GROMACS .gro file of C-alpha atoms in nm:
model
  202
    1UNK     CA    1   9.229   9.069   9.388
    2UNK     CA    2   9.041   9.340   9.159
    3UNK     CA    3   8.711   9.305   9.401
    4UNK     CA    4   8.947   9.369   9.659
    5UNK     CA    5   9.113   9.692   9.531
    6UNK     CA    6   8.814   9.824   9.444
    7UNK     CA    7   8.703   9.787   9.786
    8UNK     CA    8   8.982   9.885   9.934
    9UNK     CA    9   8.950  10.238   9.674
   10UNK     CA   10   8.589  10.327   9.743
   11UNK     CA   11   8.712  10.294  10.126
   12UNK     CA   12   8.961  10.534  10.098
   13UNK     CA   13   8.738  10.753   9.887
   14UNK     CA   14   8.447  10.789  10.104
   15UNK     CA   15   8.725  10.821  10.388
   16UNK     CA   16   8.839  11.116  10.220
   17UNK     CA   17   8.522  11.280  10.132
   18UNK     CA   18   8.395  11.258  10.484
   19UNK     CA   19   8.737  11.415  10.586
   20UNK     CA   20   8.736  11.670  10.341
   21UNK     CA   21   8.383  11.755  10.433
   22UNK     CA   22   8.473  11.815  10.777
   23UNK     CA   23   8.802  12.014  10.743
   24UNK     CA   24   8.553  12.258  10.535
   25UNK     CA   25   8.300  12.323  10.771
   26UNK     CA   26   8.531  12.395  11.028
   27UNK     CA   27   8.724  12.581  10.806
   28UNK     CA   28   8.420  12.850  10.694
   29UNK     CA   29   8.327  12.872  11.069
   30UNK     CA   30   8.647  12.978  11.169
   31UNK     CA   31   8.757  13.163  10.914
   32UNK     CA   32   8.351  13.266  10.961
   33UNK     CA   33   8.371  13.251  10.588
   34UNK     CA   34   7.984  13.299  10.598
   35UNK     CA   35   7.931  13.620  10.733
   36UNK     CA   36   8.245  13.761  10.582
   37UNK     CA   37   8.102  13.668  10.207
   38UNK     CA   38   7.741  13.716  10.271
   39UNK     CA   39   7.634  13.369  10.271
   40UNK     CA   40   7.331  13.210  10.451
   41UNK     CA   41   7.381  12.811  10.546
   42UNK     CA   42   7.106  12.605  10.592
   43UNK     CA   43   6.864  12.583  10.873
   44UNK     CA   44   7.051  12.355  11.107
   45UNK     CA   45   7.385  12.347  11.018
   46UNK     CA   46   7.645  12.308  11.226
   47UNK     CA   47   7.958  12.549  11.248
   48UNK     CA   48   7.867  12.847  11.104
   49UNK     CA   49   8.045  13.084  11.330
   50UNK     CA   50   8.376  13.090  11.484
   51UNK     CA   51   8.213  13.038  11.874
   52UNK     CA   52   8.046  12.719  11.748
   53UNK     CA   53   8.093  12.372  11.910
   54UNK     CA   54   7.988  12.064  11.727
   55UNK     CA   55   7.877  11.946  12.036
   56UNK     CA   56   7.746  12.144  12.320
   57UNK     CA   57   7.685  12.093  12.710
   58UNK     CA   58   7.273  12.084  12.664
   59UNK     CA   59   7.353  11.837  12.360
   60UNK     CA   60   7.539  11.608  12.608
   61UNK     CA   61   7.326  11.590  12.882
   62UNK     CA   62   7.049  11.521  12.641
   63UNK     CA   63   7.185  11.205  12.580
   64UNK     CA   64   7.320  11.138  12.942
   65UNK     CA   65   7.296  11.301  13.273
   66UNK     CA   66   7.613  11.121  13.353
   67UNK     CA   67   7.899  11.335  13.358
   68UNK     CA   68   8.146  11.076  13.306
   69UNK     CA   69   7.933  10.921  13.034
   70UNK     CA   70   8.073  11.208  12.766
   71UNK     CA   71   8.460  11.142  12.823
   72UNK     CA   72   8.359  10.739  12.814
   73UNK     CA   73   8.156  10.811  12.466
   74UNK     CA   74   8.445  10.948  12.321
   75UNK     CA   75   8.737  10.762  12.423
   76UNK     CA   76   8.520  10.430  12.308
   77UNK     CA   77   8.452  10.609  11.996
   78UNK     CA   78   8.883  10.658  11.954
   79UNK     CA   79   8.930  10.339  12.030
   80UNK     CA   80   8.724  10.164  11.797
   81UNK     CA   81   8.829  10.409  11.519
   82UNK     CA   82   9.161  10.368  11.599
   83UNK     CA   83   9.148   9.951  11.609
   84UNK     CA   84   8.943   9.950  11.302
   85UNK     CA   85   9.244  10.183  11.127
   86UNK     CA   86   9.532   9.959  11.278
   87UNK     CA   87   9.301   9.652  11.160
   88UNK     CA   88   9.281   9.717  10.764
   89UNK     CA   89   9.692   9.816  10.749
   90UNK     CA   90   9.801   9.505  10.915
   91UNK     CA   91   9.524   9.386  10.632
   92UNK     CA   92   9.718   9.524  10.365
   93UNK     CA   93  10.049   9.455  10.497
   94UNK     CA   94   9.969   9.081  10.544
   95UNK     CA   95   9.828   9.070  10.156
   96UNK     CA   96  10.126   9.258   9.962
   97UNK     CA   97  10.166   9.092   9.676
   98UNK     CA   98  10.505   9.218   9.444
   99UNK     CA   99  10.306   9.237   9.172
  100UNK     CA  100  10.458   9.196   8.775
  101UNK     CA  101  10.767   9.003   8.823
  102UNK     CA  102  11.067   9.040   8.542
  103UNK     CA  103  11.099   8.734   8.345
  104UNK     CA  104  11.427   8.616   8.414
  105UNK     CA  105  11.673   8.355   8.178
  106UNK     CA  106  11.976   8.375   7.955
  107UNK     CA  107  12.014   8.703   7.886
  108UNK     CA  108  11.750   8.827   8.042
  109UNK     CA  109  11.433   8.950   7.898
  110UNK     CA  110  11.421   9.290   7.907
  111UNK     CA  111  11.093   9.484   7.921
  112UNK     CA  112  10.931   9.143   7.989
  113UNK     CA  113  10.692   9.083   8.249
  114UNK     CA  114  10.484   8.796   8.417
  115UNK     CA  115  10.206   8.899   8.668
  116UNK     CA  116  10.255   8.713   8.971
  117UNK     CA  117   9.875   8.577   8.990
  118UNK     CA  118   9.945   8.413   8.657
  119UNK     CA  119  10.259   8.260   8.791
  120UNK     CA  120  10.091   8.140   9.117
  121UNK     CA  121   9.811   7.982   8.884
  122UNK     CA  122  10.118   7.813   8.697
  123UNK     CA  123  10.287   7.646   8.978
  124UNK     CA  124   9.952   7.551   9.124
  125UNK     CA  125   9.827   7.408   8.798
  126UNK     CA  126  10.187   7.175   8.749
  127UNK     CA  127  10.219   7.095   9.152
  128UNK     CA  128   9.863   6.983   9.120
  129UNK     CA  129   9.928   6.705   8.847
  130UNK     CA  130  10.205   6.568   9.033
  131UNK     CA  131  10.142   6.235   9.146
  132UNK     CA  132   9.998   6.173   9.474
  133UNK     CA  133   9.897   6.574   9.521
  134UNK     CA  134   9.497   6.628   9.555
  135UNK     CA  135   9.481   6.999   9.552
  136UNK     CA  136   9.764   7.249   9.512
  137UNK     CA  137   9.728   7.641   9.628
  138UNK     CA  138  10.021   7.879   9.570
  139UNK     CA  139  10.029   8.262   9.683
  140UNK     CA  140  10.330   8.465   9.629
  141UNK     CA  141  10.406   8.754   9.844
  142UNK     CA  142  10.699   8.986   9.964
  143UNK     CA  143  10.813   9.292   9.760
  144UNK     CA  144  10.907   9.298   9.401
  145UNK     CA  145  11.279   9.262   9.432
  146UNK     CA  146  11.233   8.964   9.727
  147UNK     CA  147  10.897   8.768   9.639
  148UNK     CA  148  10.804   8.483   9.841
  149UNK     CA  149  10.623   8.129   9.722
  150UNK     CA  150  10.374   7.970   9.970
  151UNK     CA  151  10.272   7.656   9.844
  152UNK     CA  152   9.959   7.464  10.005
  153UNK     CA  153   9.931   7.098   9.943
  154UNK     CA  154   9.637   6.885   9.972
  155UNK     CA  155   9.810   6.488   9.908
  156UNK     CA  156   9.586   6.186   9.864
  157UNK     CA  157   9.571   5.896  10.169
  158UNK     CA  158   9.819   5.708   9.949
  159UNK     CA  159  10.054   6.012   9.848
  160UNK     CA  160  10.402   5.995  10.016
  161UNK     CA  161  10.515   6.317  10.109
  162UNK     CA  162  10.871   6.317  10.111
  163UNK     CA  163  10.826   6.203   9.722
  164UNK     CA  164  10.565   6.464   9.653
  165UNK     CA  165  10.791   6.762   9.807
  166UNK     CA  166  11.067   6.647   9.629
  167UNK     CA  167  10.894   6.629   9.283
  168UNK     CA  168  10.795   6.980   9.392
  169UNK     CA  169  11.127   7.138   9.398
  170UNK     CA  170  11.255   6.997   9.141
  171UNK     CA  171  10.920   7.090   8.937
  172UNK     CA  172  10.676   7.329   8.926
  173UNK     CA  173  10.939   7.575   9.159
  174UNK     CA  174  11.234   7.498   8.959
  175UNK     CA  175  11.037   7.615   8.668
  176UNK     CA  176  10.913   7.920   8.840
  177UNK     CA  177  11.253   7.986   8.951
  178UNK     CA  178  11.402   7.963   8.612
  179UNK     CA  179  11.168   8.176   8.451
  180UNK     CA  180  11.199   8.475   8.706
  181UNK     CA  181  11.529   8.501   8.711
  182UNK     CA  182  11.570   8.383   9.101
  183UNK     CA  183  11.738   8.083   9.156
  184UNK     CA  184  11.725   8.175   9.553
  185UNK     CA  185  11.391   8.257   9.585
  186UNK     CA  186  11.249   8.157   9.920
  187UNK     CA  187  10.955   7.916   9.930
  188UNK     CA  188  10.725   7.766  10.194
  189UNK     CA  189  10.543   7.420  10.179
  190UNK     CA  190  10.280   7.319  10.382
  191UNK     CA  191  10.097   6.954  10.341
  192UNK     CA  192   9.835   6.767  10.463
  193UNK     CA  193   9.675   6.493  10.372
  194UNK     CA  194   9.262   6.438  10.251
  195UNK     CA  195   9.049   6.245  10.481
  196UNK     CA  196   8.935   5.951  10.426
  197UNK     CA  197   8.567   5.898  10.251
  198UNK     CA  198   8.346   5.671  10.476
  199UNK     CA  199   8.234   5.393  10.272
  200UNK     CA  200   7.870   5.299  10.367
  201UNK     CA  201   7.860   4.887  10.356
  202UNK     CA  202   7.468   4.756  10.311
   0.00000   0.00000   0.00000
């Protein structure tokens, strides 16, 4: 989860330098900022007067005789830039987590807070010793005020799954319910059972 907001934070960042960088060189050429305060730009920069293009006509057809090639070029460009955008939100949507949840009880507890990694970790740690349960997985999502448990079960060949699911609720969730506060809080299982290990016979 850090690894991932740190990603997602240098992202943004070079986003926004790249964007700011932009919106100032069109800004001093056309506010021609550079002959109005005297300054010389560099040999081969671009925009440095108000009548500048980034791109001209002798620029295009360098790359392409084509005249439809240019309007192609750009609307791919869009496109991709635009799918990549819609691409990383729906990202981010799909991984909300509510973050620290308010530990809940009798009276509540006030100024009290339980991350909800370490109370994913929690449930998976007690649904994993239940009997008949290989591997356990738990993710909580949703906003802070309506969090969501998604519970991943890996049972055994011999584990019985009605069994299991009830030793679930009654559990590692009841526990996690009890300690948040939320007796209603909304909770998905999914199970499926380990292969089987070929035995070699000599």
């Amino acid at each position: 989860m850090a690894s991932r907001s740190a990603r997602n934070r240098t992202l943004l960042a070079l986003a926004g330098l790249v964007l700011l960088g932009g919106g100032l060189l069109v800004l001093f050429a056309g506010l021609d900022l550079y002959r109005r305060h005297h300054l010389v730009p560099p040999a081969g920069w671009p925009l440095t007067t108000p009548d500048d293009v980034l791109l001209g006509s002798a620029d295009r057809v360098r790359w392409s005789g084509q005249g439809w090639w240019w309007w192609a070029a750009v609307i791919a460009a869009l496109t991709l830039v635009a799918a990549l955008a819609l691409w990383w939100l729906l990202s981010q949507l799909g991984r909300r987590r509510p973050g620290p949840l308010p530990v809940g009880g009798t009276p509540p507890q006030e100024g009290v807070e339980l991350r909800d990694r370490a109370l994913s970790d929690a449930i998976a740690a007690e649904a994993g010793a239940l009997p008949g349960v290989e591997h356990a997985a738990v993710r909580i999502t949703g906003r802070p005020a309506h969090p969501r448990t998604h519970v991943g079960l890996t049972l055994t060949p011999e584990g019985e799954p009605g069994a299991t699911l009830g030793a679930l609720c009654e559990g590692p969730l009841s526990t996690a319910r009890r300690s948040t506060g939320r007796p209603d809080m909304p909770t998905e299982v999914r199970l499926q059972v380990a292969r089987h290990t070929p035995h070699r016979v000599e």
